[in-house]
mmCIF file of C-alpha atoms in Angstrom:
data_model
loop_
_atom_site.group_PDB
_atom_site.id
_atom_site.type_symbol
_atom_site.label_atom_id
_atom_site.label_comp_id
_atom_site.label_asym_id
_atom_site.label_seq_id
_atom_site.Cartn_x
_atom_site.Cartn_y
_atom_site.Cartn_z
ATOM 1 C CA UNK A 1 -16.099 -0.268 3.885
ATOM 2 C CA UNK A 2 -19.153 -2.750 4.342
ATOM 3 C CA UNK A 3 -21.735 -0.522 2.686
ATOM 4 C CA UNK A 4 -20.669 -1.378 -1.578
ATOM 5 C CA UNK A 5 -20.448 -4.918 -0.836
ATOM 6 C CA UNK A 6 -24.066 -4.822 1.813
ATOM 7 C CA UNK A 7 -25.710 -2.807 -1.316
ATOM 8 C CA UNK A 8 -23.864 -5.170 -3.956
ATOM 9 C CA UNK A 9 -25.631 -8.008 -1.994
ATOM 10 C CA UNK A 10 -29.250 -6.364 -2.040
ATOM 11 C CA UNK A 11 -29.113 -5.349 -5.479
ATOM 12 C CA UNK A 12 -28.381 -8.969 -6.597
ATOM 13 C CA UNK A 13 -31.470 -10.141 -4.351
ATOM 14 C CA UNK A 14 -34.138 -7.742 -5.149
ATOM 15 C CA UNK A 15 -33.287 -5.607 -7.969
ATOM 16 C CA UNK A 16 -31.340 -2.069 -8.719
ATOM 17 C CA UNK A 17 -34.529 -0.276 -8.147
ATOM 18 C CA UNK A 18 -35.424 -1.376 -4.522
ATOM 19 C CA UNK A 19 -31.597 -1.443 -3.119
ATOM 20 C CA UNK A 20 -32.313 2.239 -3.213
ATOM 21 C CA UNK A 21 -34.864 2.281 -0.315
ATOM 22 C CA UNK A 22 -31.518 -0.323 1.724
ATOM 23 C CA UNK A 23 -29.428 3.247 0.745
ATOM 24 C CA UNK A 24 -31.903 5.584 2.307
ATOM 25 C CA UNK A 25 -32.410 3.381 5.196
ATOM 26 C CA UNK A 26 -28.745 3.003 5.797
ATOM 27 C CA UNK A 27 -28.139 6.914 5.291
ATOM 28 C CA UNK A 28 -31.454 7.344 7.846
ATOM 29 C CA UNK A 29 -29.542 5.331 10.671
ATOM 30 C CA UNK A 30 -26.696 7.696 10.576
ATOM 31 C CA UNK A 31 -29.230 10.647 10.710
ATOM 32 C CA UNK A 32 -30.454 9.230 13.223
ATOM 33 C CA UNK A 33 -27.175 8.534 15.564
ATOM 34 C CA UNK A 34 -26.117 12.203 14.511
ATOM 35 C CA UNK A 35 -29.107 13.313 16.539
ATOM 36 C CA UNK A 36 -28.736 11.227 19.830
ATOM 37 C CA UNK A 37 -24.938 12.279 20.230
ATOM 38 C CA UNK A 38 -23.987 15.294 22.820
ATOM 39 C CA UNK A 39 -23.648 19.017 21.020
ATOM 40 C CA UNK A 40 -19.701 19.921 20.585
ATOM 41 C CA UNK A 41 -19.339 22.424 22.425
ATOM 42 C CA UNK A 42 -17.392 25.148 20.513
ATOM 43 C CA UNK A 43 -15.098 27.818 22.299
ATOM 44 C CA UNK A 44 -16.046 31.280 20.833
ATOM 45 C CA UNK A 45 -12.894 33.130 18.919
ATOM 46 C CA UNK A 46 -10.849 35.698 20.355
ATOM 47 C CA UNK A 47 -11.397 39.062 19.599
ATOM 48 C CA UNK A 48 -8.876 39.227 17.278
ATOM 49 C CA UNK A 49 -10.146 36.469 15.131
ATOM 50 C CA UNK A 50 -13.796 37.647 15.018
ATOM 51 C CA UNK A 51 -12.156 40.889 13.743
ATOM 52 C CA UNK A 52 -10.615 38.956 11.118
ATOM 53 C CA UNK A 53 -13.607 38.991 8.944
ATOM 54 C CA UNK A 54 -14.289 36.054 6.447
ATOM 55 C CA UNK A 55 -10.773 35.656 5.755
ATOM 56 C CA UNK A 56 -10.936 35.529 2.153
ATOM 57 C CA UNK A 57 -8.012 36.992 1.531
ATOM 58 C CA UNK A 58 -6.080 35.339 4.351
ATOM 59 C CA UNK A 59 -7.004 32.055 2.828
ATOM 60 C CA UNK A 60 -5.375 33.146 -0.616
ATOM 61 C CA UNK A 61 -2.353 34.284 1.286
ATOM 62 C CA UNK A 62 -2.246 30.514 2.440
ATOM 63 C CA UNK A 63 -1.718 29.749 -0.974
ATOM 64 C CA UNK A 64 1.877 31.071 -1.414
ATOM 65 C CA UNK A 65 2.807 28.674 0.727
ATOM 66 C CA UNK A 66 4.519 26.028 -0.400
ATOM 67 C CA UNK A 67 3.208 23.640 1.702
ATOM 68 C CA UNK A 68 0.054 24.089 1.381
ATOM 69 C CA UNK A 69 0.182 24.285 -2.719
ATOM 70 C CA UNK A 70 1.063 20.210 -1.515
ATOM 71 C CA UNK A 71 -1.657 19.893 0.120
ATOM 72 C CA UNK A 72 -4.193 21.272 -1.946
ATOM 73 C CA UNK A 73 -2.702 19.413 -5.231
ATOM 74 C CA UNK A 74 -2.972 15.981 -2.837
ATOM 75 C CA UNK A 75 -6.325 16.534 -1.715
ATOM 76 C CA UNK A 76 -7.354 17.126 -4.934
ATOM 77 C CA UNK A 77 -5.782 13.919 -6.789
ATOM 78 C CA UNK A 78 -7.162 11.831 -3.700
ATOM 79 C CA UNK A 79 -10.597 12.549 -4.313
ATOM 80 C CA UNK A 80 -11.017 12.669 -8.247
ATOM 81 C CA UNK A 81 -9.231 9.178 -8.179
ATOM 82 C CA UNK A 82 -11.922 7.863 -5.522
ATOM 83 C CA UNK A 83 -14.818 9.890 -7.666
ATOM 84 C CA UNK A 84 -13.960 8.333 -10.992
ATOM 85 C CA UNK A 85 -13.680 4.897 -9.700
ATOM 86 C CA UNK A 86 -16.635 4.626 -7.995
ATOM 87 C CA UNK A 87 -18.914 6.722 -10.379
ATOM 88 C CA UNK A 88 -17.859 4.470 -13.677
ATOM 89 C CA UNK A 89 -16.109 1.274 -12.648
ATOM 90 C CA UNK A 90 -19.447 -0.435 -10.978
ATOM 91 C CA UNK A 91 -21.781 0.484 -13.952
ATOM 92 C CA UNK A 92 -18.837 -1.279 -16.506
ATOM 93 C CA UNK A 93 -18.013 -4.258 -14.268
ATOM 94 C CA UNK A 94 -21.922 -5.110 -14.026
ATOM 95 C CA UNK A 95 -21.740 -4.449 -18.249
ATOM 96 C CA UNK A 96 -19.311 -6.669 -18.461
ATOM 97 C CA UNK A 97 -21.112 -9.203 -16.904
ATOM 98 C CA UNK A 98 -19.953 -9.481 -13.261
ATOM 99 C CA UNK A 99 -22.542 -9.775 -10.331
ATOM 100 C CA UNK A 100 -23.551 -6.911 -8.066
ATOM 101 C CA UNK A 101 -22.512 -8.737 -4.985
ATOM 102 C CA UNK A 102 -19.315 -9.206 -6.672
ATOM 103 C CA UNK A 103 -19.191 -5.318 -7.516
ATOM 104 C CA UNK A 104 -19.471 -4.469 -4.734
ATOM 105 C CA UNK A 105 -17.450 -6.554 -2.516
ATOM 106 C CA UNK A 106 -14.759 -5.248 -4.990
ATOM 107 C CA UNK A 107 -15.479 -1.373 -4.748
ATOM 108 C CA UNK A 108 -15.211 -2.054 -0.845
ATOM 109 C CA UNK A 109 -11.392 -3.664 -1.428
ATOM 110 C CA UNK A 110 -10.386 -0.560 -1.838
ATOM 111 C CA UNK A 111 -11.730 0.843 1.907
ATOM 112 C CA UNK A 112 -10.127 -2.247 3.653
ATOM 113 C CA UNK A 113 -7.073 -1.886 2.145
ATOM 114 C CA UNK A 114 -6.846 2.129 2.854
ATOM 115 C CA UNK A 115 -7.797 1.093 6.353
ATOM 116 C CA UNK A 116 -4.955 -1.962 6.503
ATOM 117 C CA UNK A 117 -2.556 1.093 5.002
ATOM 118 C CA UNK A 118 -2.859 4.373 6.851
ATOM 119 C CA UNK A 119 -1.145 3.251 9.960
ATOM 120 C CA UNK A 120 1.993 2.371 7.805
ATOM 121 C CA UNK A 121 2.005 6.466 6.544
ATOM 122 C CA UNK A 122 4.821 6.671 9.416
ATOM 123 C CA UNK A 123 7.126 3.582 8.175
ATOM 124 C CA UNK A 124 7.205 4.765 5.018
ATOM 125 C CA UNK A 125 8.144 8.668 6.089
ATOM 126 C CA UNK A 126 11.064 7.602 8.269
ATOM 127 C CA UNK A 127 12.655 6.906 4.605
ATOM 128 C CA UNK A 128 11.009 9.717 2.110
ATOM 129 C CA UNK A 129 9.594 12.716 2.559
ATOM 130 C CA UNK A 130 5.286 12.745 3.344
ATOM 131 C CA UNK A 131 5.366 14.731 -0.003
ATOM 132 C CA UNK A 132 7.549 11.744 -1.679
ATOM 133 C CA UNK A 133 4.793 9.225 0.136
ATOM 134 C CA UNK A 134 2.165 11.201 -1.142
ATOM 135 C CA UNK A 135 3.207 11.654 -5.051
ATOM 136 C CA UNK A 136 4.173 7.933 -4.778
ATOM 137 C CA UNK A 137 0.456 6.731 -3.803
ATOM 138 C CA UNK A 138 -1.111 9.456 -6.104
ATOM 139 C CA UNK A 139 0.804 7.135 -9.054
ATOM 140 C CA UNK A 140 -0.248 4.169 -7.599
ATOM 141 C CA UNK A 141 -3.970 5.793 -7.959
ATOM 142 C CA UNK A 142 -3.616 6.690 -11.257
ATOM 143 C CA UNK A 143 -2.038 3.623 -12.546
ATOM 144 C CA UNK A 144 -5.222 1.710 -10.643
ATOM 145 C CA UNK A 145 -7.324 3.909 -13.253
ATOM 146 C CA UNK A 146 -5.430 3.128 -16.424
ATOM 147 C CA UNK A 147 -5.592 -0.776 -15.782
ATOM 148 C CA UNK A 148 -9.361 -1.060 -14.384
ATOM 149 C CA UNK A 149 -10.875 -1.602 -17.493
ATOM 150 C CA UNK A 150 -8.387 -4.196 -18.635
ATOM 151 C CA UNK A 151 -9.252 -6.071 -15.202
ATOM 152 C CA UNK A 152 -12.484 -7.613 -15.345
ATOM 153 C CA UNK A 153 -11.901 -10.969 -14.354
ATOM 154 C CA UNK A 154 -11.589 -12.310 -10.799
ATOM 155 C CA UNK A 155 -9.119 -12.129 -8.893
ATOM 156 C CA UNK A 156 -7.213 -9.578 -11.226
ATOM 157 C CA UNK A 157 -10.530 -7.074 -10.684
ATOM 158 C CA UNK A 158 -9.119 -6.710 -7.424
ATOM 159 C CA UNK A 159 -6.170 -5.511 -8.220
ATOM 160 C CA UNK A 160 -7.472 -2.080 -9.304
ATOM 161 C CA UNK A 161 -9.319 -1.118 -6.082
ATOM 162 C CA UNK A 162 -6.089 -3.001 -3.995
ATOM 163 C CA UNK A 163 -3.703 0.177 -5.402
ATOM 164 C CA UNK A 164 -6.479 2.889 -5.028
ATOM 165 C CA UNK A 165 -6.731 1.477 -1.502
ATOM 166 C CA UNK A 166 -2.699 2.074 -0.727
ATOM 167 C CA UNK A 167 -3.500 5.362 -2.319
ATOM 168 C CA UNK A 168 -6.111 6.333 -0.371
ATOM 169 C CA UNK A 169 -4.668 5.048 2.916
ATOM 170 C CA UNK A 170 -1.501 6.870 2.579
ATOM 171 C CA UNK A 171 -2.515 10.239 1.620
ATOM 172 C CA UNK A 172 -4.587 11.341 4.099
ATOM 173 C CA UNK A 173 -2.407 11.250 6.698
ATOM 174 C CA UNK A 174 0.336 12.420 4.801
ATOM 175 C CA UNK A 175 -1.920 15.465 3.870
ATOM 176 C CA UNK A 176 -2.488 15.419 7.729
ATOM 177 C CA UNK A 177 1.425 15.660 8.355
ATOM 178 C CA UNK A 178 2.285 18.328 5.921
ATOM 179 C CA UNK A 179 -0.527 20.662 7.375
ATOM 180 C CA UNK A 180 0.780 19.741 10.813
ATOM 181 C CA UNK A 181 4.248 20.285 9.957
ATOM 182 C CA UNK A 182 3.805 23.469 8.527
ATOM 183 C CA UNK A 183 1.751 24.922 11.707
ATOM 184 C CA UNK A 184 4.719 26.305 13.558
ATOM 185 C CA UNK A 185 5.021 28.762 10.703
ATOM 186 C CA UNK A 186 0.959 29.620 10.934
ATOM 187 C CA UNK A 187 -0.978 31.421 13.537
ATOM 188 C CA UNK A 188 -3.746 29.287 14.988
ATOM 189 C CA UNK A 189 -6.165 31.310 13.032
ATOM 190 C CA UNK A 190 -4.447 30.682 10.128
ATOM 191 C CA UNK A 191 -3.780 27.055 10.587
ATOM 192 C CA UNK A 192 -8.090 26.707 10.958
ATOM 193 C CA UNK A 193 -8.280 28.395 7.393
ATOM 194 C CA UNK A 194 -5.563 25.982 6.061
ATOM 195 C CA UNK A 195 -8.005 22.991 7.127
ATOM 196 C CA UNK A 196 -11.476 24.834 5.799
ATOM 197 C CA UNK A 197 -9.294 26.083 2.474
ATOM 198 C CA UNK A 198 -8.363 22.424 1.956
ATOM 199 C CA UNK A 199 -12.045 21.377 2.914
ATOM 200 C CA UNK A 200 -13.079 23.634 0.124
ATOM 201 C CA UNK A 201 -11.304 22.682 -2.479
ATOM 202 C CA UNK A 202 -12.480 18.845 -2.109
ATOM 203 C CA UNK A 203 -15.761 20.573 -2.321
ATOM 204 C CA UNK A 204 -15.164 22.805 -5.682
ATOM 205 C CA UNK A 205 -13.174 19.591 -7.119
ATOM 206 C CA UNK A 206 -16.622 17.495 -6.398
ATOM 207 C CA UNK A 207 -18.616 20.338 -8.462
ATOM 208 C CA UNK A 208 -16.906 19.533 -11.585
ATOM 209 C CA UNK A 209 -18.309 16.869 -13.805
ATOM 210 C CA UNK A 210 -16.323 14.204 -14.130
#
């Protein structure tokens, strides 16, 4: 959440070109608490999971489930509606004239307000189904996307980020809760693949060009 509006900030004081050595020194600090924190330890598999092979075809029989056709269509939305805001909205807001601190205190609305959000996931599924909760903040992402470009003035700019926040808040868990809901009809080895199948497709969705 702090790191678009901390870069915003640098960029304004010493230029586009040097706030990249504030990005590799903030990205070197994480490196660098990865390495002083204790190893996971990992339990090894049972036998019958390392006989299960790579489990390619397990993970496309995880795919007639209906469940998890939710999840991966969620997980999916979720991340090209974060991708496309964040690759194109900063480079048009600066275009159209607004400064860098500005940008990015506005790009990091959109963190707070999925942080202020998430808890709520269980509120709002007492009422609606998590698939209901989730197709409702998908909309709210997408209609964040079709007015961003009309809102370039403050405060309406932050009114873009604000819905792809709600968005981004609610459908993680939600995602979370389907997956979870749906274990008692998966095997534990199966349930693992569910999480690394839905881990994948985030990754093949980031491939694509946007």
């Amino acid at each position: 959440m702090a790191a678009p509006a901390m870069i915003g900030a640098v960029a304004q004081l010493v230029g586009f070109r040097w706030a990249f050595l504030f990005l590799t020194a903030y990205a070197t600090l994480f490196a660098v608490v990865g390495l002083v924190l204790p190893p996971l330890v990992h339990s090894p598999g049972s036998s019958g999971d390392r006989a299960a092979g790579l489990g390619f075809r397990s993970a496309m029989d995880l795919l007639k489930h209906r469940p998890i056709q939710v999840v991966m269509i969620l997980s999916g939305l979720r991340l090209w509606i974060t991708w496309i805001y964040t690759a194109f909205m900063p480079v048009y807001l600066v275009d159209k004239g607004l400064a860098p601190a500005l940008v990015g205190t506005v790009l990091a609305t959109y963190g707070v307000v999925g942080a202020v959000t998430a808890p709520t996931t269980p509120f709002w599924t007492r009422y609606v189904s998590p698939a209901t909760v989730g197709t409702a903040a998908m909309l709210a992402g997408a209609a964040a996307l079709l007015i961003a470009p009309h809102l370039t003035t403050t405060p309406l700019v932050f009114l873009a980020p604000a819905l792809i926040g709600m968005s981004q808040g609610l459908s993680l868990p939600v995602i979370l809760m389907i997956v979870g809901a749906s274990a008692p009809a998966l095997p534990g080895l199966r349930r693992r693949r569910s999480s690394g199948l839905r881990s994948a497709f985030g990754l093949a969705n980031g491939s694509i060009p946007a």
